[in-house]
N, CA and C atoms as an extended XYZ file, in Angstrom:
552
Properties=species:S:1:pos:R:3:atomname:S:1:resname:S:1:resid:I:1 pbc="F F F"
N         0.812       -1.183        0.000 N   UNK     1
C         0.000        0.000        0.000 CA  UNK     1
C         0.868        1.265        0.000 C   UNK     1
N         1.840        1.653        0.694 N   UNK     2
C         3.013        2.363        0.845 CA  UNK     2
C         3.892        2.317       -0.434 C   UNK     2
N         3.873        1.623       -1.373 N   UNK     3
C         3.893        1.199       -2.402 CA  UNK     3
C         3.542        2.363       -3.407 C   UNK     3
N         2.074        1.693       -3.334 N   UNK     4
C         1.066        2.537       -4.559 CA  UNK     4
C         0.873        4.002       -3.842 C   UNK     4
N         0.592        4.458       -2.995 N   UNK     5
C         0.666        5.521       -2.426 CA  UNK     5
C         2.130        6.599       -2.750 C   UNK     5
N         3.090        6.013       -2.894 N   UNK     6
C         3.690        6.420       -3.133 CA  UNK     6
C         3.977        6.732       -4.618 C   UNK     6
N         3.916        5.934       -5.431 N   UNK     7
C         3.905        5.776       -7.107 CA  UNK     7
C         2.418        6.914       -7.557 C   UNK     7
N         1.202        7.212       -6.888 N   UNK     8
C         0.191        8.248       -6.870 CA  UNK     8
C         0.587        9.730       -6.701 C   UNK     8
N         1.774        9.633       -5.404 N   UNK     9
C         2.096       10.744       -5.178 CA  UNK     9
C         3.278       11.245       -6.097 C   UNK     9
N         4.050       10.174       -6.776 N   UNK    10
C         4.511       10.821       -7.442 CA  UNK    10
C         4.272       11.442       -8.849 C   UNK    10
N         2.962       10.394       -9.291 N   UNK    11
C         2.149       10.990      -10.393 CA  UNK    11
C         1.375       12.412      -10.558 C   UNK    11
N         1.248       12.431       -9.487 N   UNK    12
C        -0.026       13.806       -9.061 CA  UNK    12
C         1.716       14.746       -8.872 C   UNK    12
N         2.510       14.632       -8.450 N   UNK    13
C         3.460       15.887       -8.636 CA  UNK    13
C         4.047       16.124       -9.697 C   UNK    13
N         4.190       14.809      -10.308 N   UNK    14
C         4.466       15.044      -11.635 CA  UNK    14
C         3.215       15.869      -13.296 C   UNK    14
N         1.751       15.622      -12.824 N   UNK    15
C         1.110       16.098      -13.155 CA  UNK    15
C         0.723       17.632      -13.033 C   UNK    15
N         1.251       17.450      -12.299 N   UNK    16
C         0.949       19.263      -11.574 CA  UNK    16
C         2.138       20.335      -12.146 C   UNK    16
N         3.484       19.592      -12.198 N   UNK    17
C         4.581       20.360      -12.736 CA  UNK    17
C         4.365       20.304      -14.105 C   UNK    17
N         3.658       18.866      -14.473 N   UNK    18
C         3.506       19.373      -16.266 CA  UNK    18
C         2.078       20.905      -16.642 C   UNK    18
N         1.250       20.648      -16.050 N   UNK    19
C         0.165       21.690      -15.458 CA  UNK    19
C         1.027       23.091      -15.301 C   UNK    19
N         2.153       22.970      -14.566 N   UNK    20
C         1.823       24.508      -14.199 CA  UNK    20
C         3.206       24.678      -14.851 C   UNK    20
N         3.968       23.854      -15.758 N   UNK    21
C         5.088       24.631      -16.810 CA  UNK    21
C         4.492       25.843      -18.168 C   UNK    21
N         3.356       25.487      -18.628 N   UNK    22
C         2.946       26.340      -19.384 CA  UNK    22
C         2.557       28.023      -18.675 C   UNK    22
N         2.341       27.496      -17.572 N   UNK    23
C         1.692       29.603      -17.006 CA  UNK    23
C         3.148       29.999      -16.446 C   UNK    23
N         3.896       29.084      -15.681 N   UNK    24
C         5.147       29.481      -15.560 CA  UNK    24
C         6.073       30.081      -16.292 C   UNK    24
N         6.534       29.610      -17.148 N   UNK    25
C         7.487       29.600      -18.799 CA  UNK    25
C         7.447       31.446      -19.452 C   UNK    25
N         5.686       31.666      -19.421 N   UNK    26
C         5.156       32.666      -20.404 CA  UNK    26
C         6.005       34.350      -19.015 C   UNK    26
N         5.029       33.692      -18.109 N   UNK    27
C         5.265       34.743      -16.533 CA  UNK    27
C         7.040       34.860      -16.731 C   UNK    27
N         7.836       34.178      -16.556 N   UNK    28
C         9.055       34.961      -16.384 CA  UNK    28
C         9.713       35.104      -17.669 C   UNK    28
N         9.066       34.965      -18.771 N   UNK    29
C         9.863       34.816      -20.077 CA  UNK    29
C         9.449       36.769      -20.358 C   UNK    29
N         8.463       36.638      -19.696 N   UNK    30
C         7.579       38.170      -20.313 CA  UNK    30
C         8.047       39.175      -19.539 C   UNK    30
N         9.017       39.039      -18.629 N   UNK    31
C         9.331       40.085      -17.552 CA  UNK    31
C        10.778       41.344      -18.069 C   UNK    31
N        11.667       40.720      -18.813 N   UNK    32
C        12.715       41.722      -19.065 CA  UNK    32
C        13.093       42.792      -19.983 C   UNK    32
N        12.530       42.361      -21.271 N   UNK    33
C        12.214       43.730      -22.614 CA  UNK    33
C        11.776       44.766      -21.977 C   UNK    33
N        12.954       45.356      -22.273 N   UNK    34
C        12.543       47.345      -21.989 CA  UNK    34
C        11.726       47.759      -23.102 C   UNK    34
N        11.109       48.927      -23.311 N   UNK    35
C        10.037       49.468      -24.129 CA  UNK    35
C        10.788       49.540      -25.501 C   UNK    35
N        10.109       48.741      -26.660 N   UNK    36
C        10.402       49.450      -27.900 CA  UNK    36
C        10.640       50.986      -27.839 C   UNK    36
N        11.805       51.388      -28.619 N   UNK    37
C        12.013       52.715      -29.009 CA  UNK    37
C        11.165       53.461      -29.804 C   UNK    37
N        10.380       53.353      -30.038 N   UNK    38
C         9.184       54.495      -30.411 CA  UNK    38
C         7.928       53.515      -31.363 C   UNK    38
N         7.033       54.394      -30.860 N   UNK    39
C         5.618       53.451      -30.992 CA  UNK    39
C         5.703       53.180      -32.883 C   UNK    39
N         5.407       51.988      -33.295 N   UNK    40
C         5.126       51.428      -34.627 CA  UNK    40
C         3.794       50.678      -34.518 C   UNK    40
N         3.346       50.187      -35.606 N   UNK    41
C         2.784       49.458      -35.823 CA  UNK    41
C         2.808       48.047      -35.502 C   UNK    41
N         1.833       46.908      -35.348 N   UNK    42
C         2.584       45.379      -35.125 CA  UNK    42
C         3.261       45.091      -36.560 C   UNK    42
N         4.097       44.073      -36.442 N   UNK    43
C         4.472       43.641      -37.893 CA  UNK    43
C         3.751       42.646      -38.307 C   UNK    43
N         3.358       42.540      -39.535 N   UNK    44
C         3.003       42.127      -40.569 CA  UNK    44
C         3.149       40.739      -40.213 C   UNK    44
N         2.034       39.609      -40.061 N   UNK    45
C         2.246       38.424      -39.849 CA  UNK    45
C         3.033       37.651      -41.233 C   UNK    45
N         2.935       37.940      -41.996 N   UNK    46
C         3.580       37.438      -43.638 CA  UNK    46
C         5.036       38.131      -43.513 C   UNK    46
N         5.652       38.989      -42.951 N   UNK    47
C         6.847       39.393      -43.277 CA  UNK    47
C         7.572       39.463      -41.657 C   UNK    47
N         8.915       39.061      -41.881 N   UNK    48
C         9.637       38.257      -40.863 CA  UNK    48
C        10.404       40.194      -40.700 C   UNK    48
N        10.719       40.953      -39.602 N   UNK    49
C        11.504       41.583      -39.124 CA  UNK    49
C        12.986       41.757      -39.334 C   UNK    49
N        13.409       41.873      -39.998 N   UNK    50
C        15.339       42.215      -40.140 CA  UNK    50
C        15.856       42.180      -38.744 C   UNK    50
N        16.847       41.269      -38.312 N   UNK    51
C        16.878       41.422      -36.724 CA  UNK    51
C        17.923       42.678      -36.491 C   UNK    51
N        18.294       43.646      -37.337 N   UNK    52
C        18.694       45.328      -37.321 CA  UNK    52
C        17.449       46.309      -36.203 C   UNK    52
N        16.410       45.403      -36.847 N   UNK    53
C        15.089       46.269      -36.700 CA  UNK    53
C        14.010       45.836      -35.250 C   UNK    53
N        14.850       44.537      -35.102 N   UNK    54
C        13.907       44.193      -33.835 CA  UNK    54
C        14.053       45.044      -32.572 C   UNK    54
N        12.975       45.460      -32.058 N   UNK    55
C        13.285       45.592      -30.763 CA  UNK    55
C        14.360       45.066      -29.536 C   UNK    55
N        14.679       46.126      -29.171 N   UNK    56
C        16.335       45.846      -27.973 CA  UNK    56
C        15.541       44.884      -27.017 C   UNK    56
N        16.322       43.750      -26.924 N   UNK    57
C        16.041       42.914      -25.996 CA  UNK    57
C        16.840       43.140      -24.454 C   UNK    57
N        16.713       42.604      -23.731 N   UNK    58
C        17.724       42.526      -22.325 CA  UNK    58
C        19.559       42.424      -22.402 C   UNK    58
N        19.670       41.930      -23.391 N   UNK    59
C        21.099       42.205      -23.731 CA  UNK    59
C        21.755       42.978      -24.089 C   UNK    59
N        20.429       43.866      -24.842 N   UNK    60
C        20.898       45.495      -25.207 CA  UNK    60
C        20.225       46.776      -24.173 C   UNK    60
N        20.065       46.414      -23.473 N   UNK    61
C        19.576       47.630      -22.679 CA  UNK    61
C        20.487       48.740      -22.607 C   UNK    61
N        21.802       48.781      -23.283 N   UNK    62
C        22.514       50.302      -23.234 CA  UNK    62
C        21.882       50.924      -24.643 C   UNK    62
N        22.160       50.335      -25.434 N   UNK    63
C        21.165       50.431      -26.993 CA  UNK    63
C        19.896       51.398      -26.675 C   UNK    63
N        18.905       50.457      -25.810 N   UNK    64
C        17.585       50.891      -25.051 CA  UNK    64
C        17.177       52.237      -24.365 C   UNK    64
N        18.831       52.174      -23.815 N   UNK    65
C        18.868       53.487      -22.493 CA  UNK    65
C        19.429       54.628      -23.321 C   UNK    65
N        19.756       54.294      -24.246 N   UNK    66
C        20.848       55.545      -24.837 CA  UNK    66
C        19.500       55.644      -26.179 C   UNK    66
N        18.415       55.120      -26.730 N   UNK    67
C        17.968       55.877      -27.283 CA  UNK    67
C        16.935       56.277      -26.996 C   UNK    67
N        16.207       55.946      -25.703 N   UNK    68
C        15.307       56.770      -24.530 CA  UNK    68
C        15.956       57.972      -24.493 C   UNK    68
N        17.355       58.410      -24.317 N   UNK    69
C        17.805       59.822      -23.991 CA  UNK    69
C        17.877       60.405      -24.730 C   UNK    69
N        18.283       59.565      -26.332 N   UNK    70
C        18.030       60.749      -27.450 CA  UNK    70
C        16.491       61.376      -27.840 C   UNK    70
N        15.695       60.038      -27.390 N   UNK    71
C        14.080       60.551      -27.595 CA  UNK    71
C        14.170       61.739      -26.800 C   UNK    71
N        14.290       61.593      -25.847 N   UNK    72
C        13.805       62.642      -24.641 CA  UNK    72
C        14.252       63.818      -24.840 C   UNK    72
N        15.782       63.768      -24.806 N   UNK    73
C        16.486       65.375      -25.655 CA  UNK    73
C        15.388       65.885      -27.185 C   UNK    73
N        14.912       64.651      -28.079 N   UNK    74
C        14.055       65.587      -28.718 CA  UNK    74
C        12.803       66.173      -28.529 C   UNK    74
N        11.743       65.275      -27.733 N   UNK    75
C        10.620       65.521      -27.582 CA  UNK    75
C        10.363       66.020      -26.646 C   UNK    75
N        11.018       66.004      -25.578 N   UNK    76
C        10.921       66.925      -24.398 CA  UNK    76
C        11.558       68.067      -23.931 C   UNK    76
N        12.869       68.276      -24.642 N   UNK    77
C        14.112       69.509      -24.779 CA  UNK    77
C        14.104       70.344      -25.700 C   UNK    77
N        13.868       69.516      -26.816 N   UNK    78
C        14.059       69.921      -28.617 CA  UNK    78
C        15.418       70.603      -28.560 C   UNK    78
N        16.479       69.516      -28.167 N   UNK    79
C        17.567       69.570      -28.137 CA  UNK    79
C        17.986       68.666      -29.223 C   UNK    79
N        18.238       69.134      -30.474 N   UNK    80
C        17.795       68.122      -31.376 CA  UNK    80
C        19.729       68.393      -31.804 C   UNK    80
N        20.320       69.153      -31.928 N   UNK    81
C        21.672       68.724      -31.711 CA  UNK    81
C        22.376       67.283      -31.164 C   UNK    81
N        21.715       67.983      -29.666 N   UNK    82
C        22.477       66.625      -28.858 CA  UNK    82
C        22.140       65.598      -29.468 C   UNK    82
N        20.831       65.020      -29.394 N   UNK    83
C        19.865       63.964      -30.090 CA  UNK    83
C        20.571       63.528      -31.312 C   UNK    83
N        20.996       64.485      -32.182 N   UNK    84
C        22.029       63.600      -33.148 CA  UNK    84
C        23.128       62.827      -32.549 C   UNK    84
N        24.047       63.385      -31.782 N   UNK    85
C        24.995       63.210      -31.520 CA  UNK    85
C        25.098       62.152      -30.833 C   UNK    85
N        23.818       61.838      -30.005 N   UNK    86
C        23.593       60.572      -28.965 CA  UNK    86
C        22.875       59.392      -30.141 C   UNK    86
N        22.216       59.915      -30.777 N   UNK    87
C        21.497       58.665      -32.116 CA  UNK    87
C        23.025       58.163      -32.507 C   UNK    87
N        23.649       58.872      -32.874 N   UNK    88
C        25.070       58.476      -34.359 CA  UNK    88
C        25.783       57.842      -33.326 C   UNK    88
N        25.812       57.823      -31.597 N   UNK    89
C        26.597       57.180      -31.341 CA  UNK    89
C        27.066       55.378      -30.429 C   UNK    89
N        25.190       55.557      -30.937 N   UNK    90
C        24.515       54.392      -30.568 CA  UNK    90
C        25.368       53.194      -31.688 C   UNK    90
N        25.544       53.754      -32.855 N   UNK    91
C        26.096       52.458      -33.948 CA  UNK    91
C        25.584       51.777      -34.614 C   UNK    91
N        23.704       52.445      -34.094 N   UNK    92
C        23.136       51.535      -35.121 CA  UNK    92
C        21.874       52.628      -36.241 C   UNK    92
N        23.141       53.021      -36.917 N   UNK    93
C        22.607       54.166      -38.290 CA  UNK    93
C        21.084       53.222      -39.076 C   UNK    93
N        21.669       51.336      -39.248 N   UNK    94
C        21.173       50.783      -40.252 CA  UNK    94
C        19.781       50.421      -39.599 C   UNK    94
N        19.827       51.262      -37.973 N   UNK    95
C        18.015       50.584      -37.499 CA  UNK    95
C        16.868       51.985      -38.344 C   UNK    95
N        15.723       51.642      -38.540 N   UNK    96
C        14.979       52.399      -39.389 CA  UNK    96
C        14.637       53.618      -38.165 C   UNK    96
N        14.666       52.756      -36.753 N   UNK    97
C        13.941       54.262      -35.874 CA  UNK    97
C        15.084       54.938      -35.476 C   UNK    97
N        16.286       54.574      -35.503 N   UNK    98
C        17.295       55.337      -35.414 CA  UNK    98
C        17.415       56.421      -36.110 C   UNK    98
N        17.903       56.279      -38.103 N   UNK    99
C        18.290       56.938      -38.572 CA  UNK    99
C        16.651       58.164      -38.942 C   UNK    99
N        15.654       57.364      -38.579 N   UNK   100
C        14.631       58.178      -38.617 CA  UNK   100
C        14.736       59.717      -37.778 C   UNK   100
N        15.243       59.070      -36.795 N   UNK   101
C        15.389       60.362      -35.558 CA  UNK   101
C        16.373       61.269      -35.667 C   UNK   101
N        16.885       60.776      -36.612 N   UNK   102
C        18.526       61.882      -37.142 CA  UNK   102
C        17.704       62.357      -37.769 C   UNK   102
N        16.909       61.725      -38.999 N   UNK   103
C        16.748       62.881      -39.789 CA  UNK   103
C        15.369       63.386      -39.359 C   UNK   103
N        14.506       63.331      -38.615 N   UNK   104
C        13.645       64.017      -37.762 CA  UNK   104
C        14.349       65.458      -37.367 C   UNK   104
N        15.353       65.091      -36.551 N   UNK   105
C        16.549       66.404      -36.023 CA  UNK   105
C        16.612       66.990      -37.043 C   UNK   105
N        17.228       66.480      -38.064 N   UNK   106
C        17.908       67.586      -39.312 CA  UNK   106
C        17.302       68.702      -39.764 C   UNK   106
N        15.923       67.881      -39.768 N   UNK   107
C        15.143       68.808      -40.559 CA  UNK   107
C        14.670       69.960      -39.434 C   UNK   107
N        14.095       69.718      -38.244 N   UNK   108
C        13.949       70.835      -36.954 CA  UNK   108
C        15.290       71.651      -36.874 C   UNK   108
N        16.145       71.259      -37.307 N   UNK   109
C        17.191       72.216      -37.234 CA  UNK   109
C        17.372       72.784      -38.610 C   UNK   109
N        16.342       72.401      -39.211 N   UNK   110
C        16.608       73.046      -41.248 CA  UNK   110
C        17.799       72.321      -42.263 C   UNK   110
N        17.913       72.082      -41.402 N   UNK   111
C        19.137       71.088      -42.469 CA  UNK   111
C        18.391       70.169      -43.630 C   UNK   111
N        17.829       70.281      -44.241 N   UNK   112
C        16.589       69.987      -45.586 CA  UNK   112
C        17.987       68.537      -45.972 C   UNK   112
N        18.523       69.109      -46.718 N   UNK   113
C        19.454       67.992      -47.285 CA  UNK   113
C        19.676       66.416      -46.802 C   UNK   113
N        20.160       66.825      -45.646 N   UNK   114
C        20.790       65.897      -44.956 CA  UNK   114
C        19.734       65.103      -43.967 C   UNK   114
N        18.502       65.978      -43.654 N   UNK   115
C        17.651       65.442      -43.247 CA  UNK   115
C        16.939       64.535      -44.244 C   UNK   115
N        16.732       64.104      -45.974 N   UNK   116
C        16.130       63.779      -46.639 CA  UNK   116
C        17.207       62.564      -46.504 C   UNK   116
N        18.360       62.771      -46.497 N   UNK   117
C        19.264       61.499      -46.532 CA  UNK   117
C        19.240       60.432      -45.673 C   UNK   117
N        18.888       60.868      -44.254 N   UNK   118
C        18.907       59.942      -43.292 CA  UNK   118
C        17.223       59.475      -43.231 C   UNK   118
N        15.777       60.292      -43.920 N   UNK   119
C        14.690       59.491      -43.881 CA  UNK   119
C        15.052       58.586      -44.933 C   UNK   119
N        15.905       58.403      -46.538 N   UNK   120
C        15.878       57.392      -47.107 CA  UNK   120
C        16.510       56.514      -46.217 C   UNK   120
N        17.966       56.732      -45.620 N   UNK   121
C        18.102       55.603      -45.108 CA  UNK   121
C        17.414       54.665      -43.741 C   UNK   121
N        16.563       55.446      -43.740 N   UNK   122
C        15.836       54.889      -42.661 CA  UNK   122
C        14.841       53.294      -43.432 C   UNK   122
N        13.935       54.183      -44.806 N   UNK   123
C        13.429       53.837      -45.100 CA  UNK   123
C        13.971       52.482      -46.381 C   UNK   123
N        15.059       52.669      -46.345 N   UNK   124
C        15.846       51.186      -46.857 CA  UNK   124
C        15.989       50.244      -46.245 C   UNK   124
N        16.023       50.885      -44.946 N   UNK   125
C        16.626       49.612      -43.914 CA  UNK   125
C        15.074       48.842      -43.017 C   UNK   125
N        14.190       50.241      -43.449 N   UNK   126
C        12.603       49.503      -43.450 CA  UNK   126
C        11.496       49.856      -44.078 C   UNK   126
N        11.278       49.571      -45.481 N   UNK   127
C        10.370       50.073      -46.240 CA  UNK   127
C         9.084       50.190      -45.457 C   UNK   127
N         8.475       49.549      -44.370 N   UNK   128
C         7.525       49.763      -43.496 CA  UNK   128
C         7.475       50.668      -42.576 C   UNK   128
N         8.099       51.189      -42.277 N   UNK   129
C         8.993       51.957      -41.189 CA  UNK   129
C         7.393       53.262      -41.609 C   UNK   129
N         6.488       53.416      -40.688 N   UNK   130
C         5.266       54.211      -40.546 CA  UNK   130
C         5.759       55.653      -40.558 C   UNK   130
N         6.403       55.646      -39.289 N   UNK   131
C         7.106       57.094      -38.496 CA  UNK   131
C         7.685       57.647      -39.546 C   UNK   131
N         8.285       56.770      -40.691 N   UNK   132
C         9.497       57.302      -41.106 CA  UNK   132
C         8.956       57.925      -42.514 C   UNK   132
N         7.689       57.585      -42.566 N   UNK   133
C         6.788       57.713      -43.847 CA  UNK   133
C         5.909       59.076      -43.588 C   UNK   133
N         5.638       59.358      -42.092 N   UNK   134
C         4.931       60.677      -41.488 CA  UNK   134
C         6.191       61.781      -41.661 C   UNK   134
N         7.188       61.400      -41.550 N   UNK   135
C         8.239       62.626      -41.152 CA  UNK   135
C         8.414       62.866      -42.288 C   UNK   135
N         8.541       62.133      -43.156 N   UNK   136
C         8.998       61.966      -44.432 CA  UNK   136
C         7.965       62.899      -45.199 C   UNK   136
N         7.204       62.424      -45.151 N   UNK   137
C         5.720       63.236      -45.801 CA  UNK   137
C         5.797       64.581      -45.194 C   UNK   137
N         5.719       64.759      -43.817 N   UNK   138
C         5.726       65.989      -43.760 CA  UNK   138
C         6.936       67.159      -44.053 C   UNK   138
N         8.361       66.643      -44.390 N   UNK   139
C         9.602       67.239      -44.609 CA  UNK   139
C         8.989       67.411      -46.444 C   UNK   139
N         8.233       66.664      -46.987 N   UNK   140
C         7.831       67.046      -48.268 CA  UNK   140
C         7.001       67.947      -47.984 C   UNK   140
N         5.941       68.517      -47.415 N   UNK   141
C         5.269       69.627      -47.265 CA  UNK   141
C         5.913       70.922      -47.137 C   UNK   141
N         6.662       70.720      -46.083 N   UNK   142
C         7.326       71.994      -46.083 CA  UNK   142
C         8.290       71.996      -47.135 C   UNK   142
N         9.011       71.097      -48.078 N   UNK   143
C         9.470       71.539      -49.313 CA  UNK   143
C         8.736       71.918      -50.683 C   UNK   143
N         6.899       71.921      -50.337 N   UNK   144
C         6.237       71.926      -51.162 CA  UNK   144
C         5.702       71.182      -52.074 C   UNK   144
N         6.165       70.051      -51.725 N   UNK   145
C         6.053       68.944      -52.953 CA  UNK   145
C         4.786       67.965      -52.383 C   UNK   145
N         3.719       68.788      -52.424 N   UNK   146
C         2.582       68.124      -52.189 CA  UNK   146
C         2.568       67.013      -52.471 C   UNK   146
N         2.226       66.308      -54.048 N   UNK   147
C         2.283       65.221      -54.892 CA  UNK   147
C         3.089       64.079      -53.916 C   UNK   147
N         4.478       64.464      -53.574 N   UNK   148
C         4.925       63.525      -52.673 CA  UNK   148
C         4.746       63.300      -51.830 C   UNK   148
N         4.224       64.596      -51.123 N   UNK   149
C         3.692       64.043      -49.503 CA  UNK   149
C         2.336       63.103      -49.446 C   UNK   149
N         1.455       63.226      -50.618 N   UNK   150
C         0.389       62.724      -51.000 CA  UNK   150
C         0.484       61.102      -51.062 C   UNK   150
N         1.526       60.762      -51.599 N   UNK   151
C         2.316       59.486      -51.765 CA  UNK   151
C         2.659       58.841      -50.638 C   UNK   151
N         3.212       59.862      -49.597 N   UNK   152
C         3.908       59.088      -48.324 CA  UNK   152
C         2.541       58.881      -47.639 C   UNK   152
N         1.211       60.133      -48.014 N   UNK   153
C         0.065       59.499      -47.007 CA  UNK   153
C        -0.684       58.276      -47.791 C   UNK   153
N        -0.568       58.280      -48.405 N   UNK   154
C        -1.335       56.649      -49.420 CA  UNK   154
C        -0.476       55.750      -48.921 C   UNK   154
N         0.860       55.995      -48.686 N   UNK   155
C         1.902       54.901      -48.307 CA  UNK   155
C         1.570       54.126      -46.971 C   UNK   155
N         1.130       55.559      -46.216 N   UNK   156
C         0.945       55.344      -44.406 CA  UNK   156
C        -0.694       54.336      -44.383 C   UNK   156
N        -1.590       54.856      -45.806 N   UNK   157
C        -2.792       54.367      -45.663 CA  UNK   157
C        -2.790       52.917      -45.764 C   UNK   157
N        -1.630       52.129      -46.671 N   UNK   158
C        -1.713       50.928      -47.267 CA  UNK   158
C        -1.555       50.176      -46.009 C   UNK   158
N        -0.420       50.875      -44.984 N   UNK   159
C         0.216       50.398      -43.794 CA  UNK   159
C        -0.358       49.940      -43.018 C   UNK   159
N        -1.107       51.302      -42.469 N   UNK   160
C        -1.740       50.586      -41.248 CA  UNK   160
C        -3.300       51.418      -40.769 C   UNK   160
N        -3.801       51.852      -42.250 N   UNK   161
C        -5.311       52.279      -41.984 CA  UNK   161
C        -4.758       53.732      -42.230 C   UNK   161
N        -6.507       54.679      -42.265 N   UNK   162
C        -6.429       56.068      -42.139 CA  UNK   162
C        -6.848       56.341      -40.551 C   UNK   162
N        -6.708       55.535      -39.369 N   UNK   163
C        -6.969       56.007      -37.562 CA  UNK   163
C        -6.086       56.149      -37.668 C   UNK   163
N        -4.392       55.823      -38.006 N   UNK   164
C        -3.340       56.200      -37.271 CA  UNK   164
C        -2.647       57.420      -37.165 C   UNK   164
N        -2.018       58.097      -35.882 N   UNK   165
C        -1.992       59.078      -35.548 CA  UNK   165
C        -0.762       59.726      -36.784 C   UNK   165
N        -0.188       59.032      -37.174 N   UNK   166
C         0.589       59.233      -38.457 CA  UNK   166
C        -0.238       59.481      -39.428 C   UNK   166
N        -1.160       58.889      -39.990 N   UNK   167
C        -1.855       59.596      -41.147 CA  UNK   167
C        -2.773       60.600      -41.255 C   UNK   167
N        -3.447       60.919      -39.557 N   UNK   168
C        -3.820       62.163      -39.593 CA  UNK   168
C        -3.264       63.068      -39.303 C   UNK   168
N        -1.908       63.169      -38.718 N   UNK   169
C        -0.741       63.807      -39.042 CA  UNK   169
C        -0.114       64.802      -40.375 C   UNK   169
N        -0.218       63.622      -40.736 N   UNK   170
C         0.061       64.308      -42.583 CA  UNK   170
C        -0.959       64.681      -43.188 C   UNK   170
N        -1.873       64.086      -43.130 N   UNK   171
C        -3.150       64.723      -43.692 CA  UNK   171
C        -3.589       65.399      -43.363 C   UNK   171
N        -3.197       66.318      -41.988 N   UNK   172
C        -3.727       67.787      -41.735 CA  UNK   172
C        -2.434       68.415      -41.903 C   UNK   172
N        -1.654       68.260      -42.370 N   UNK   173
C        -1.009       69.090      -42.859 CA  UNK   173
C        -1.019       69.191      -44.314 C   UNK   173
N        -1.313       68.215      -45.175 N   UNK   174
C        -1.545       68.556      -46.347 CA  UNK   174
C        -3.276       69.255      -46.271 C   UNK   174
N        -3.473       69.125      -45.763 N   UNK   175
C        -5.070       70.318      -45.605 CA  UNK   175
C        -4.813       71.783      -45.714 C   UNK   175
N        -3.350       71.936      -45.176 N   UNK   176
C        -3.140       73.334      -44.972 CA  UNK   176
C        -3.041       73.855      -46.282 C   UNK   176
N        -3.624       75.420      -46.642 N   UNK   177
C        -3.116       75.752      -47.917 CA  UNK   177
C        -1.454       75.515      -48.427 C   UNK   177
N        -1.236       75.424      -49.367 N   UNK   178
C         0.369       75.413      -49.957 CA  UNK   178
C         0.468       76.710      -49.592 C   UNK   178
N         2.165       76.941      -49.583 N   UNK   179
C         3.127       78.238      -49.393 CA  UNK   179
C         2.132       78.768      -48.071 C   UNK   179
N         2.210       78.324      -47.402 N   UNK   180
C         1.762       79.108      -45.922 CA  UNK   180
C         2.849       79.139      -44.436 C   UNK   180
N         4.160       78.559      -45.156 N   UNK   181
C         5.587       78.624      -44.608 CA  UNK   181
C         5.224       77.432      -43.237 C   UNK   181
N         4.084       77.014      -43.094 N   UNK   182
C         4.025       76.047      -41.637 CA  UNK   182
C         5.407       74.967      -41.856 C   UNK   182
N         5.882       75.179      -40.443 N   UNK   183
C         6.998       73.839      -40.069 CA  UNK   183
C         6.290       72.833      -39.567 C   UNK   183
N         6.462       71.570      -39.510 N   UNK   184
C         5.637       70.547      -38.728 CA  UNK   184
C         6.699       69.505      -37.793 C   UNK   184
């Protein structure tokens, strides 16, 4: 009897650890990713991520921390100098939200040129890249080139709908009359 009692008890613990490996596994697997670097869209169940482009995992949390500070120098300082200087020295030019944020800067600082250079390369390294399609569009407004900004908002529409805060973004700015000098 001491026997089977025993061979029960070890079934029922063994049942219970197979039971509670699945809620376990998910709970501490889900605990360490710091926040994606700036809000996107989900990706595309049909198209696999460039791992350039994935989100910083726990191994990169200096990656993580250092482009939280360049966000912050822009959106909260509009210290958009520094913000270059801290993006370019992260190392990773070839991520799409990186070089996006350089050339986000460029252009707040007027640098037209060089700001158009770093949204293509943003947008090579992620033809999906939403953000990079709003900034983009709107750095065509203020160069006047409606027609193109028109393009980047059909682009943003194919993406991810006309709710997103990116396409009504651009689309109230292409609302605005032409030559009315607005920066965005």
């Amino acid at each position: 009897m001491i026997k089977f009692a025993s061979r029960l008890l070890t079934l029922a613990a063994f049942v219970v650890a197979l039971l509670a490996a699945p809620i376990f596994v998910p709970v501490c697997a889900a605990g360490g990713d710091p926040p994606a670097p700036e809000s996107s869209p989900p990706p595309k169940a049909t198209k696999a991520k460039k791992s350039s482009e994935n989100r910083p995992g726990i191994e990169d949390t200096a990656f993580a921390s250092g482009y939280r500070t360049a966000y912050a120098a822009i959106y909260d300082r509009n210290d958009y100098a520094a913000a270059i200087e801290q993006l370019k020295a992260l190392g990773r030019d070839d991520n799409a939200a990186v070089a996006n944020l350089i050339g986000y800067s460029y252009r707040k600082l007027g640098d037209y040129k060089v700001s158009q250079v770093w949204y293509e390369r943003a947008l090579k390294a992620d033809p999906d890249h939403v953000k990079t399609w709003q900034y983009y569009g709107l750095w065509q407004v203020e160069q006047g080139n409606r027609d193109s900004a028109q393009y980047h908002l059909n682009r943003i529409a194919s993406l991810v709908g006309t709710n997103s805060e990116e396409y009504r973004s651009l689309a109230a700015a292409l609302e605005k009359p032409p030559g009315t000098g607005l920066v965005y």
